[in-house]
Amino acid sequence: MYSFKNDYSEGAHTKILNALIKTNMTQTEGYGYDCHTQNAVSKIKNLVHNQNIDVHLISGGTQTNLTAIGAFLRPHEACVSANTGHIAVNETGAIEYTGHKVITIDSNDGKIVPEKIKEILNSPLNEHVVKPKLVYISNPTELGTIYTKEELKNLSEFCKSNNLILYADGARLGCAICAKEGDLTLSDMCNFTDAFFIGGTKNGALLGEALVIKKESLKEDFRYHIKQKGALLAKGKLLGIQFEELFTANLYFELAKHANEMAYLLSEGLKEANCKFLIDSPTNQIFPILENKIIERLEKKFNFYTWKKIDDNNSAIRLVTSWATKKEAVLEFINELKK
Amino acid sequence: MYSFKNDYSEGAHTKILNALIKTNMTQTEGYGYDCHTQNAVSKIKNLVHNQNIDVHLISGGTQTNLTAIGAFLRPHEACVSANTGHIAVNETGAIEYTGHKVITIDSNDGKIVPEKIKEILNSPLNEHVVKPKLVYISNPTELGTIYTKEELKNLSEFCKSNNLILYADGARLGCAICAKEGDLTLSDMCNFTDAFFIGGTKNGALLGEALVIKKESLKEDFRYHIKQKGALLAKGKLLGIQFEELFTANLYFELAKHANEMAYLLSEGLKEANCKFLIDSPTNQIFPILENKIIERLEKKFNFYTWKKIDDNNSAIRLVTSWATKKEAVLEFINELKK
Amino acid sequence: MYSFKNDYSEGAHTKILNALIKTNMTQTEGYGYDCHTQNAVSKIKNLVHNQNIDVHLISGGTQTNLTAIGAFLRPHEACVSANTGHIAVNETGAIEYTGHKVITIDSNDGKIVPEKIKEILNSPLNEHVVKPKLVYISNPTELGTIYTKEELKNLSEFCKSNNLILYADGARLGCAICAKEGDLTLSDMCNFTDAFFIGGTKNGALLGEALVIKKESLKEDFRYHIKQKGALLAKGKLLGIQFEELFTANLYFELAKHANEMAYLLSEGLKEANCKFLIDSPTNQIFPILENKIIERLEKKFNFYTWKKIDDNNSAIRLVTSWATKKEAVLEFINELKK
Amino acid sequence: MYSFKNDYSEGAHTKILNALIKTNMTQTEGYGYDCHTQNAVSKIKNLVHNQNIDVHLISGGTQTNLTAIGAFLRPHEACVSANTGHIAVNETGAIEYTGHKVITIDSNDGKIVPEKIKEILNSPLNEHVVKPKLVYISNPTELGTIYTKEELKNLSEFCKSNNLILYADGARLGCAICAKEGDLTLSDMCNFTDAFFIGGTKNGALLGEALVIKKESLKEDFRYHIKQKGALLAKGKLLGIQFEELFTANLYFELAKHANEMAYLLSEGLKEANCKFLIDSPTNQIFPILENKIIERLEKKFNFYTWKKIDDNNSAIRLVTSWATKKEAVLEFINELKK
């Protein structure tokens, strides 16, 4: 049964596997001091046109979020996140475990606008309440939506003028950068945030996220934090080799583009069948609204999540495509739907 | 330059790579709910002859230690560890970060004996001091030494009768089990501890440790803790496939045996050259004492750590072998030494 | 300028001061092992008709909340609180600092009903989200409202049947128990919760809250947690003597009754002046809505907080009375208002 | 039965009680914004001849230590303490609960010398081990010994040149400053440390320690940390009034002097009886070595701790005097001993 449940159902792109095989028996330094990691870091610096960043390769998204936020904040400082933000809902209180409150902002599209942060800053701030210090965004958001260059620029300026750290979760960043409707580059991500990560796990790697730290004061001793949180892999080259491949010959973006195209193909098919959507998403997660009996029928042939009850007869489902999604499966899904 | 610096310089055993390739494009459930992980768990249950254990696959050793200890203890409870214990010296305060004190016991051979724990329990225990609750051992220890069946049994009984949790770090467990002088089985490890882990990273896997929880009260909700600490891999099958292979056709033990044999070969060569040792180790880490000028000469051809100054002219070095160590390299090292 | 800003503007009731003087030079054991603490504990056990509770005297409300919640929960477990709850808004993330998320429930009157908790329990609960485990209520709430016996009983049964700990913050508990409209006794508080505290700081003591733990599994080693959080006073008798006095000759309830009566007098005066209220509160905090220009006039003679903007011309203010509030001051306030 | 068990057996000095009574019904601001706290702070600034310090009044010693150290350090940074240090042995892992390791230095007299810290700094420092960042000393130490001006100056310079924070626990600071053999002033304490506290609880107050923060970078947002740790008293004036009195007309030092004198009187009597001491202490804790049968006899008339077994027939006991110790009790003790 074909699955549109998520973008981590398969292993890794062939080029990555081949690179693992090719380098397998060559001895390297541990803990990320290997040549592959150094090379991957160097490629990322070039890609964002900034040689003055620190790049750390970390195994997963929650791990990266908790390590970064735990290192960036003092004990009384808090994060601001959309109520849909991954750190707010799907990380089992990982951020709170590091001691920090996550203040949520209600958001219909998963995005944060300066006005909403301003409301928080305008409430009385004193020693009886936490101090908002870091703004967490995800791009694309957990609802598949993306920030425009203008939106991110505004957010960035707002944060800067309010002495807030802007941090972006890019678990699916490739899909945001490659979205047809998008106008943001990887370089923009670096320019407009203080730190962000480039997701590998959901875009062709076995595991791995590349955390980019731009703001000088956040860089110091960061490797200590990675180690303390248990995130420093002995065989760090496992991450290095993968990002080396992903950023060779544009592979990272090719894979993201494929994921987006498959989602677009699905969307077009769904629209032809007069389907509405919970939200308009230009990336690899889409949220069509279907009749429950149709959902039941589709579930016999495909795997996916039912996301939200709309009314007694209809629900929104979530369909996720990826670098590995087969066009035939997409077409089959649409055919099945149209029956 | 050949390296005896550690046992994580190479990638993974070919069988593991082949398994990754073979399963690569098959869609599976995420977060360890895949068939490979289930199969690996089942193999481990069979190996230790206990179907009533919980097994969790986690990316690395520090990650496993902090997740387990953080989950097992209440805030006022503390660990007891040898002063050489990995949690005491080489995890950047990861255990303290989870809020728990590590009480250390001076130990010459890296091992803990009940008498030393008794001393701690005999000091006044009240609400002004932490409550010792978990005994952390590593087998083999950080000095390469191993516990005998009798020793572990005694420790186990002592812990039981004093209501202490016995937890074993098995980052190099294969080498302890396969040591010529050893008499402990994997099944004994399970019988005599409340929880322990079977190290994969240092015995042929790209990454991964298999945590075994036997004590009933420690099992509840453990997956929440894995997720909260950022240790739940989306592509959990990456760990599942590797342990599936490692526990097929005895591979895990074959690899450990090879590591031990290479260390033994080195030791024999060193002894022939009249070399003494800092400690007598039956596993894959050995600590020969050499003249500094010989060390300098060897360093031109080989990579290894100088472990400890002995006197002005002599130092102990650490040589580590692994599943990947080449016999020729060992022989070359001995030749070079004997020159 | 007379202050209705809060209920901790003055020192302690004379009887308490006298008791401190009388006992001052008598040597006693430290850390709460003195006879006064033992006596206070015994009085509280009698008052709630339960000899099988543990009672701990702790310096303040936030301290009590963080010590109790930090001790009661495992790392992945979370609190549920009204969005107005003290732990949710006014403790500088103290609960998050202990590692636990505070899940908030929107509430207009500061109270929690089982239906709202049910919604949380009905959302998917798995290892990707925190596990709701403790329900935090305050009685009276931060808005001055109180729970009826029926309401607390329902909440209690709901919690029991869902394996949730019910914990009540009683920083102003005297005023809830003594509210004219109230039907809850101190004994009911004990019967219907797993743990709760009886506030002293805001009801005639210099400082001190009496934490009552009823649920057996929450009692173990609690004094370790008090010490670890820095809350174990060397001169514990300072707390013991105060609670001893408060629970002698009904003093605690007399003081709370006075506070309520003064608030009632204020309310009646305000109602006569046709004033409306933000919320109907039967305890010592009231929230009248006044024209801004009247507020400005009153501010010249009295101290109080402006609580909330209602519209461009009107705001709600907060008036707090206490055991120490002078009737003349209340009458003066009303006179000033009616001018 | 008269007690020499500790210096917190009685209440407060009469002047303090009188001040509490006198100010009792005057309304003041909460949370330390009252005039008494402001006045106490101002007196302390004058006493140390430094207007550029921050002073915070906190309820107890452990509370002050955990709040300060928790605020001063980043997650991967550690404290260095003598193995006898209060944070190392008698705070139930309070520092570890804030996430920080306490690295201990073996010390016979409770003091720390730069050479010992240097040893720690000379061991390999990298991301696999915690980063030593704060040196914790207590003056007097837990063994009653004190730092000379020269010793503290050296430590101070060493810390400065190694970028370490020097923090002093002054739970009994009065006795160190007033020791006959001592040459340190309160002003020196301020000059030579980055932060330190002046203990009130053990020198005539009901409770309270005055934390002085001199180093600029440690000051920011400190009140948030006090609140978050539950240490911000609503009736902050309770602390303010006490320190106001203690630093009026030299009371603080008079009380400490009395404590020292009583200890000296005890020591002299003991010496006359040919008694030896575990350690030579010039402050209010002394550690005479007595025959066990004499100890048993004394225990029938006096309360004190037996500190350490010396041999089968002899033990060291601890005798603590204070501002409240009666001369007659001291003489009685000596008489009883000489019998």
GROMACS .gro file of C-alpha atoms in nm, chain A residues 28-34 231-238, chain B residues 6 8-9 59-60 201-202 206-207:
model
   24
   28THR     CA    1   3.860   0.961   0.942
   29GLU     CA    2   3.858   1.168   1.260
   30GLY     CA    3   3.550   1.132   1.479
   31TYR     CA    4   3.295   1.380   1.606
   32GLY     CA    5   3.266   1.589   1.293
   33TYR     CA    6   3.635   1.661   1.247
   34ASP     CA    7   3.641   1.453   0.928
  231ALA     CA    8   2.386   1.488   1.973
  232LEU     CA    9   2.753   1.460   1.882
  233LEU     CA   10   2.783   1.147   1.667
  234ALA     CA   11   3.109   0.952   1.700
  235LYS     CA   12   3.091   0.876   1.328
  236GLY     CA   13   3.015   1.235   1.240
  237LYS     CA   14   3.114   1.169   0.884
  238LEU     CA   15   2.781   0.991   0.841
  345ASN     CA   16   3.945   0.473   1.831
  347TYR     CA   17   3.479   0.463   1.508
  348SER     CA   18   3.717   0.567   1.233
  398SER     CA   19   2.159   0.691   1.810
  399GLY     CA   20   2.457   0.712   2.048
  540THR     CA   21   2.848   0.243   1.688
  541LYS     CA   22   3.177   0.094   1.802
  545LEU     CA   23   2.716   0.357   1.142
  546LEU     CA   24   2.548   0.458   1.465
   0.00000   0.00000   0.00000
